[in-house]
Short mmCIF file of C-alpha atoms in Angstrom, two decimals:
data_model
loop_
_atom_site.label_atom_id
_atom_site.label_comp_id
_atom_site.label_asym_id
_atom_site.label_seq_id
_atom_site.Cartn_x
_atom_site.Cartn_y
_atom_site.Cartn_z
CA MET M 118 41.29 -60.52 -28.19
CA SER M 119 44.51 -60.65 -26.03
CA ASP M 120 45.09 -63.01 -23.28
CA GLY M 121 45.55 -59.80 -21.22
CA THR M 122 41.64 -58.43 -22.75
CA ALA M 123 40.46 -62.19 -21.90
CA THR M 124 42.06 -62.05 -18.34
CA THR M 125 40.44 -58.87 -17.82
CA THR M 126 36.99 -59.95 -19.32
CA THR M 127 36.96 -62.95 -16.77
CA ASP M 128 38.06 -61.22 -14.18
CA LEU M 129 34.76 -58.59 -14.79
CA ASP M 130 32.58 -61.41 -15.05
CA VAL M 131 33.59 -62.69 -11.80
CA ARG M 132 33.22 -59.47 -10.05
CA LEU M 133 29.72 -59.06 -11.41
CA GLU M 134 28.82 -62.84 -10.42
CA LYS M 135 29.65 -62.05 -7.20
CA HIS M 136 26.74 -59.36 -6.63
CA ARG M 137 24.23 -61.83 -8.44
CA VAL M 138 22.33 -62.99 -5.34
CA GLU M 139 21.98 -59.73 -3.90
CA LEU M 140 20.72 -58.16 -6.80
CA THR M 141 18.10 -60.75 -7.80
CA GLY M 142 17.15 -60.06 -3.81
CA TYR M 143 16.70 -56.63 -4.65
CA CYS M 144 14.85 -56.73 -8.02
CA TYR M 145 12.51 -59.46 -6.69
CA ARG M 146 11.49 -57.12 -3.81
CA MET M 147 11.13 -54.49 -6.65
CA LEU M 148 8.91 -56.53 -8.79
CA GLY M 149 7.37 -59.10 -6.83
CA SER M 150 7.93 -61.74 -9.75
CA SER M 151 10.86 -64.50 -9.72
CA PHE M 152 11.13 -64.27 -13.51
CA GLU M 153 11.16 -60.80 -13.99
CA ALA M 154 13.75 -60.33 -11.27
CA GLU M 155 16.06 -63.05 -12.76
CA ASP M 156 15.68 -60.88 -16.27
CA ALA M 157 16.26 -57.75 -14.63
CA VAL M 158 19.30 -58.69 -13.12
CA GLN M 159 20.46 -60.05 -16.53
CA ASP M 160 19.84 -56.87 -18.14
CA THR M 161 21.94 -55.36 -15.37
CA MET M 162 24.59 -57.61 -15.70
CA VAL M 163 24.76 -57.01 -19.47
CA ARG M 164 24.34 -53.27 -19.42
CA ALA M 165 27.35 -53.16 -16.96
CA TRP M 166 29.48 -55.47 -18.94
CA ARG M 167 28.94 -53.36 -22.12
CA SER M 168 29.24 -50.06 -20.48
CA TYR M 169 32.44 -50.95 -18.07
CA ASP M 170 34.85 -48.83 -20.11
CA LYS M 171 32.86 -45.93 -18.68
CA PHE M 172 32.57 -46.79 -15.32
CA GLU M 173 34.93 -43.65 -13.58
CA GLY M 174 35.04 -45.77 -10.25
CA ARG M 175 33.82 -43.02 -8.18
CA SER M 176 31.57 -45.18 -6.68
CA SER M 177 31.76 -48.53 -5.81
CA LEU M 178 31.26 -51.45 -8.37
CA ARG M 179 28.01 -52.63 -6.27
CA SER M 180 26.63 -49.30 -5.95
CA TRP M 181 27.04 -48.73 -9.64
CA LEU M 182 25.25 -52.00 -10.02
CA TYR M 183 22.42 -51.14 -7.80
CA ARG M 184 22.30 -47.60 -9.77
CA ILE M 185 21.82 -50.02 -13.25
CA ALA M 186 19.38 -52.64 -11.78
CA THR M 187 17.01 -49.83 -9.93
CA ASN M 188 16.93 -48.18 -13.68
CA VAL M 189 16.10 -51.62 -14.88
CA CYS M 190 13.62 -52.02 -12.55
CA LEU M 191 11.68 -48.70 -12.38
CA ASP M 192 11.67 -48.91 -16.64
CA MET M 193 9.80 -52.21 -15.75
CA LEU M 194 7.40 -50.88 -13.36
CA THR M 195 6.16 -48.01 -15.77
CA ALA M 196 3.38 -50.36 -17.06
CA GLY M 197 1.96 -50.09 -13.30
CA ASN M 198 1.54 -53.78 -12.48
CA LYS M 199 1.29 -54.68 -8.73
CA ARG M 200 1.73 -58.05 -7.92
CA ALA M 201 -0.95 -59.50 -5.38
CA ARG M 202 -1.89 -62.20 -3.49
CA PRO M 203 -5.58 -63.28 -3.95
CA MET M 204 -6.55 -61.86 -0.48
CA ASP M 205 -5.26 -58.41 -2.02
CA LEU M 206 -7.53 -58.80 -4.61
CA THR M 207 -11.06 -60.28 -3.53
CA GLU M 208 -12.99 -61.29 -0.07
CA SER M 209 -12.92 -64.41 1.18
CA THR M 210 -14.95 -67.05 -0.60
CA PRO M 211 -16.95 -69.52 1.74
CA LEU M 212 -16.57 -73.14 0.57
CA ALA M 213 -20.11 -73.52 -0.55
CA GLN M 214 -19.19 -71.06 -2.97
CA ALA M 215 -15.85 -71.96 -4.18
CA ALA M 216 -15.40 -71.84 -7.54
CA LEU M 217 -11.57 -72.02 -9.42
CA SER M 218 -11.49 -68.79 -11.42
CA PRO M 219 -7.43 -68.62 -12.87
CA ARG M 220 -6.00 -64.73 -13.61
CA PRO M 221 -3.02 -64.55 -15.95
CA ASP M 222 0.21 -65.11 -14.48
CA ASN M 223 1.36 -61.46 -14.04
CA THR M 224 -1.34 -60.91 -11.49
CA TRP M 225 0.39 -63.30 -8.78
CA LEU M 226 3.24 -62.20 -6.48
CA GLU M 227 5.81 -65.43 -7.07
CA PRO M 228 7.38 -67.56 -4.92
CA MET M 229 11.19 -67.55 -4.77
CA PRO M 230 13.87 -70.10 -3.58
CA ASP M 231 15.75 -68.91 -0.60
CA ASN M 232 19.10 -69.31 -2.30
CA ARG M 233 18.32 -66.89 -5.54
CA VAL M 234 17.82 -64.14 -3.32
CA LEU M 235 19.50 -64.50 0.18
CA PRO M 236 22.99 -63.65 0.12
CA SER M 237 25.17 -65.83 2.71
CA THR M 238 26.32 -63.80 5.55
CA GLU M 239 27.83 -64.32 9.24
CA ASP M 240 25.86 -62.19 10.86
CA PRO M 241 22.75 -63.57 12.20
CA ALA M 242 20.57 -60.25 12.60
CA GLU M 243 20.95 -59.34 9.01
CA ALA M 244 20.19 -62.69 8.04
CA ALA M 245 17.04 -62.43 9.74
CA VAL M 246 16.43 -59.19 7.88
CA ALA M 247 16.81 -60.73 4.54
CA LYS M 248 14.27 -63.11 5.21
CA GLU M 249 11.92 -61.17 6.93
CA THR M 250 12.05 -59.14 3.98
CA VAL M 251 11.13 -61.57 1.33
CA ARG M 252 8.56 -63.16 2.93
CA LEU M 253 4.97 -63.11 1.45
CA ALA M 254 3.08 -60.77 3.19
CA PHE M 255 6.26 -57.91 3.24
CA MET M 256 6.30 -58.41 -0.56
CA ALA M 257 2.76 -57.61 -0.80
CA ALA M 258 2.88 -54.82 1.09
CA LEU M 259 6.06 -53.41 -0.46
CA GLN M 260 3.73 -54.18 -3.81
CA GLN M 261 1.45 -51.05 -2.61
CA LEU M 262 4.26 -48.62 -2.73
CA PRO M 263 5.12 -46.22 -5.87
CA ALA M 264 7.93 -47.67 -7.56
CA LYS M 265 10.70 -45.10 -6.43
CA GLN M 266 9.00 -45.61 -2.69
CA ARG M 267 9.56 -48.55 -2.99
CA ALA M 268 13.53 -48.40 -3.86
CA VAL M 269 13.78 -45.92 -1.51
CA LEU M 270 12.53 -48.21 1.40
CA ILE M 271 14.32 -51.42 0.19
CA LEU M 272 17.60 -49.47 -0.29
CA ARG M 273 17.34 -47.73 3.36
CA GLU M 274 15.52 -50.39 5.52
CA VAL M 275 16.25 -53.59 3.97
CA LEU M 276 20.04 -53.13 2.80
CA ALA M 277 20.57 -50.56 5.23
CA TRP M 278 21.98 -47.62 2.62
CA LYS M 279 22.60 -44.28 4.20
CA ALA M 280 19.95 -41.48 2.95
CA SER M 281 23.01 -39.98 1.09
CA GLU M 282 23.78 -42.77 -0.77
CA VAL M 283 20.07 -43.63 -1.86
CA ALA M 284 20.25 -39.62 -2.76
CA GLU M 285 23.01 -40.06 -5.17
CA LEU M 286 21.88 -43.54 -6.69
CA LEU M 287 18.39 -42.07 -7.71
CA ASP M 288 19.92 -38.77 -8.71
CA THR M 289 17.73 -36.86 -6.06
CA THR M 290 18.29 -35.05 -2.42
CA VAL M 291 18.39 -36.37 1.17
CA ALA M 292 15.39 -34.61 1.74
CA SER M 293 13.53 -36.18 -0.82
CA VAL M 294 14.69 -39.57 0.27
CA ASN M 295 14.01 -39.09 3.45
CA SER M 296 10.32 -37.48 2.66
CA ALA M 297 10.01 -40.86 0.15
CA LEU M 298 10.92 -42.81 3.14
CA GLN M 299 8.58 -41.60 5.26
CA ARG M 300 5.47 -41.92 3.24
CA ALA M 301 6.22 -45.46 2.35
CA ARG M 302 6.56 -46.32 6.26
CA ALA M 303 3.28 -44.51 6.70
CA THR M 304 1.50 -46.67 3.83
CA LEU M 305 3.27 -50.01 5.34
CA ALA M 306 2.01 -49.23 9.03
CA GLU M 307 -1.67 -48.54 7.74
CA GLN M 308 -2.07 -51.74 5.90
CA GLN M 309 -2.75 -54.68 8.11
CA GLN M 310 -1.64 -57.78 5.80
CA PRO M 311 -2.11 -61.13 6.52
CA GLY M 312 0.85 -63.17 7.43
CA ALA M 313 2.47 -60.59 8.45
CA GLU M 314 2.94 -62.02 12.00
CA ALA M 315 4.34 -65.22 11.05
CA ALA M 316 7.33 -66.02 13.11
CA VAL M 317 9.67 -68.20 12.09
CA CYS M 318 12.79 -69.01 13.60
CA ASP M 319 16.04 -69.05 11.86
CA PRO M 320 17.05 -71.93 12.41
CA LEU M 321 13.70 -73.74 13.13
CA ASP M 322 13.33 -74.15 16.62
CA GLU M 323 12.61 -77.60 18.06
CA GLU M 324 8.64 -76.47 18.51
CA GLN M 325 8.46 -75.51 14.79
CA GLN M 326 10.49 -78.49 13.42
CA LYS M 327 8.07 -81.06 14.99
CA LEU M 328 4.88 -79.08 14.10
CA LEU M 329 6.16 -79.32 10.51
CA GLU M 330 6.96 -83.02 10.85
CA ARG M 331 3.52 -83.40 12.20
CA TYR M 332 1.97 -81.19 9.09
CA VAL M 333 4.12 -83.78 6.81
CA ALA M 334 2.54 -86.68 8.30
CA ALA M 335 -1.15 -85.26 8.37
CA PHE M 336 -0.66 -84.04 4.73
CA GLU M 337 0.86 -87.17 3.31
CA GLY M 338 -1.76 -89.32 5.40
CA TYR M 339 -4.40 -87.05 4.22
CA ASP M 340 -5.47 -86.96 7.85
CA MET M 341 -7.89 -84.04 8.43
CA THR M 342 -8.20 -84.69 12.22
CA ALA M 343 -4.91 -84.19 12.29
CA LEU M 344 -4.27 -80.92 10.13
CA THR M 345 -7.02 -79.59 12.04
CA ALA M 346 -5.08 -79.65 15.31
CA LEU M 347 -2.01 -77.95 13.68
CA LEU M 348 -4.19 -75.14 11.54
CA HIS M 349 -4.97 -71.65 13.17
CA GLU M 350 -8.44 -70.83 13.38
CA ASP M 351 -8.48 -68.10 11.19
CA ALA M 352 -5.81 -69.61 8.70
CA ILE M 353 -5.80 -68.72 5.19
CA MET M 354 -5.20 -71.13 2.07
CA THR M 355 -4.66 -69.61 -1.23
CA MET M 356 -3.88 -71.35 -4.50
CA PRO M 357 -2.53 -68.97 -7.37
CA PRO M 358 -3.43 -68.87 -10.36
CA PHE M 359 -7.11 -69.48 -8.97
CA ASP M 360 -8.39 -66.09 -7.10
CA LEU M 361 -10.15 -68.11 -4.99
CA TRP M 362 -8.99 -68.01 -1.06
CA LEU M 363 -10.52 -69.83 2.18
CA THR M 364 -10.18 -68.66 5.51
CA GLY M 365 -10.64 -71.28 8.35
CA VAL M 366 -10.06 -74.66 9.31
CA LYS M 367 -13.51 -75.84 8.39
CA ASP M 368 -13.31 -74.86 4.83
CA ILE M 369 -9.96 -75.37 4.52
CA THR M 370 -10.09 -78.92 5.30
CA GLY M 371 -13.26 -79.41 3.58
CA PHE M 372 -11.69 -78.24 0.03
CA MET M 373 -9.21 -80.51 0.79
CA THR M 374 -11.70 -83.71 0.93
CA THR M 375 -13.74 -82.15 -2.18
CA LEU M 376 -12.38 -80.19 -4.95
CA GLY M 377 -8.61 -81.15 -3.49
CA ALA M 378 -9.32 -84.56 -2.92
CA PRO M 379 -7.05 -85.74 -5.85
CA CYS M 380 -4.13 -84.72 -3.49
CA ALA M 381 -4.98 -87.72 -1.09
CA GLY M 382 -1.46 -89.67 -1.38
CA SER M 383 0.79 -86.88 -1.65
CA ARG M 384 4.37 -86.74 -0.90
CA LEU M 385 6.13 -83.48 0.22
CA LEU M 386 9.62 -82.78 -0.13
CA PRO M 387 11.05 -79.54 1.84
CA VAL M 388 12.39 -76.40 0.39
CA GLN M 389 13.49 -73.07 1.43
CA VAL M 390 11.06 -70.30 -0.05
CA ASN M 391 10.72 -66.78 0.73
CA GLY M 392 12.46 -66.87 4.00
CA LEU M 393 9.87 -69.68 5.14
CA PRO M 394 9.42 -73.15 5.40
CA GLY M 395 7.93 -74.79 2.48
CA PHE M 396 7.66 -78.03 0.52
CA ALA M 397 7.21 -79.37 -2.96
CA GLN M 398 4.16 -81.00 -3.46
CA TYR M 399 3.93 -84.21 -5.60
CA LYS M 400 0.37 -85.88 -6.25
CA PRO M 401 0.02 -89.67 -7.10
CA ASP M 402 -0.02 -89.97 -11.34
CA PRO M 403 -2.27 -92.50 -12.33
CA GLU M 404 -1.54 -92.57 -15.76
CA ALA M 405 2.27 -92.81 -15.32
CA GLY M 406 2.67 -94.29 -12.11
CA GLY M 407 4.89 -92.27 -9.05
CA PHE M 408 3.85 -88.84 -8.38
CA THR M 409 3.54 -85.79 -10.20
CA PRO M 410 4.23 -81.90 -9.57
CA TRP M 411 1.39 -80.17 -8.15
CA ALA M 412 2.43 -77.07 -5.93
CA VAL M 413 5.01 -75.67 -3.98
CA GLN M 414 3.45 -75.13 -0.74
CA VAL M 415 4.65 -71.97 1.37
CA LEU M 416 3.61 -72.37 5.06
CA GLU M 417 3.46 -69.12 7.36
CA VAL M 418 3.50 -69.82 11.17
CA SER M 419 2.59 -68.23 14.42
CA ASP M 420 2.39 -69.30 18.07
CA GLY M 421 2.89 -73.09 17.63
CA ARG M 422 0.15 -73.05 14.45
CA ILE M 423 0.00 -72.73 10.72
CA THR M 424 -1.71 -69.53 10.04
CA GLY M 425 -0.94 -69.43 6.42
CA PHE M 426 -1.10 -72.64 3.74
CA HIS M 427 -0.36 -70.91 0.08
CA CYS M 428 -0.38 -73.41 -2.90
CA PHE M 429 1.38 -72.53 -5.79
CA LEU M 430 0.47 -74.44 -8.82
CA ASP M 431 2.25 -73.48 -11.79
CA THR M 432 4.54 -76.64 -11.63
CA LYS M 433 6.01 -76.33 -14.86
CA ARG M 434 7.40 -73.01 -13.95
CA TRP M 435 7.98 -73.15 -10.18
CA PHE M 436 9.45 -76.98 -9.95
CA PRO M 437 12.50 -75.85 -12.60
CA LEU M 438 12.81 -72.82 -10.32
CA PHE M 439 13.65 -74.58 -7.50
CA GLY M 440 15.77 -77.44 -9.04
CA LEU M 441 13.11 -80.13 -8.46
CA PRO M 442 12.50 -83.22 -10.54
CA LEU M 443 9.25 -83.11 -12.44
CA HIS M 444 8.42 -86.66 -11.45
CA LEU M 445 8.93 -89.09 -8.51
CA GLU M 446 8.95 -92.69 -8.73
CA GLY M 447 6.86 -94.87 -6.17
CA GLU M 448 8.85 -95.45 -3.40
CA ALA M 449 9.16 -91.16 -3.05
CA HIS M 450 8.54 -91.67 0.21
CA GLN M 451 11.25 -92.45 1.56
CA VAL M 452 12.72 -89.22 0.00
CA GLU M 453 11.61 -87.19 2.73
CA GLU M 454 12.03 -88.99 5.87
CA GLY M 455 13.33 -86.80 8.40
CA VAL M 456 11.76 -84.06 7.61
#
């Protein structure tokens, strides 16, 4: 390979990489899976690299990449699998009947670190839309849409593409795009998605920051009285891969002191996840000492209370994705001071 070719190849790699985060955000909204989204983007990059000599520049490189990514996602969605949260699949279970029944990984809407899907932007309004549209409730609502309607809604409402641009990308007409968008909006309007009312400031305002500080103190101290004061009376707790979900303070705290009792003495490290505040939970490791990964927690907050408390338990998958260590030493309580 000549120096000139090598330089061109390197330049193309750099140009493609500039779009990785926004493309991952797009594929994540389409697929509902962190790992499938990253696979889809990698496939997109490989296809773009291999066929770049056929790219005639009639559209921007960004538009061309979105066309490839859309086709990749539509191919992946042909199986018809819709990612879900526990409350999308079953009724709430009273604590007295609680049973931990796991379902396969491909059942669940998956969490995603903010830095993998939210491009940096100077525009506060654009940043707010980006965060709101990766929150769990919105992601769950997207999963109810047919694949092409999903693409149209994301491109038009989230990424602010023109109808003509979307029509060109999907090889269809502006009228068809507008019709799909209307149907998608109507479907979302019909759904009452738990967690849709979550109102989290960016950055967190002083009240929300204090709420999180109180939550950390209550959870690490396993103080159910203090936790009760922070939870909304209709708060929801989920624990994928288990399909169990609980509603209300009494059942949530009751679960934590019975089936969840081994979590007493846990440590929490802050993470930014799905445009919401979250924590990596490490519970005491009686065998090795220190603390072992247990869950990525995602919190939904509204009107000064925690309304959603979602614990993703497959830590062998999630902790590496978030760049988190797989063990904390015993003095780890010092790490999260100032959360």
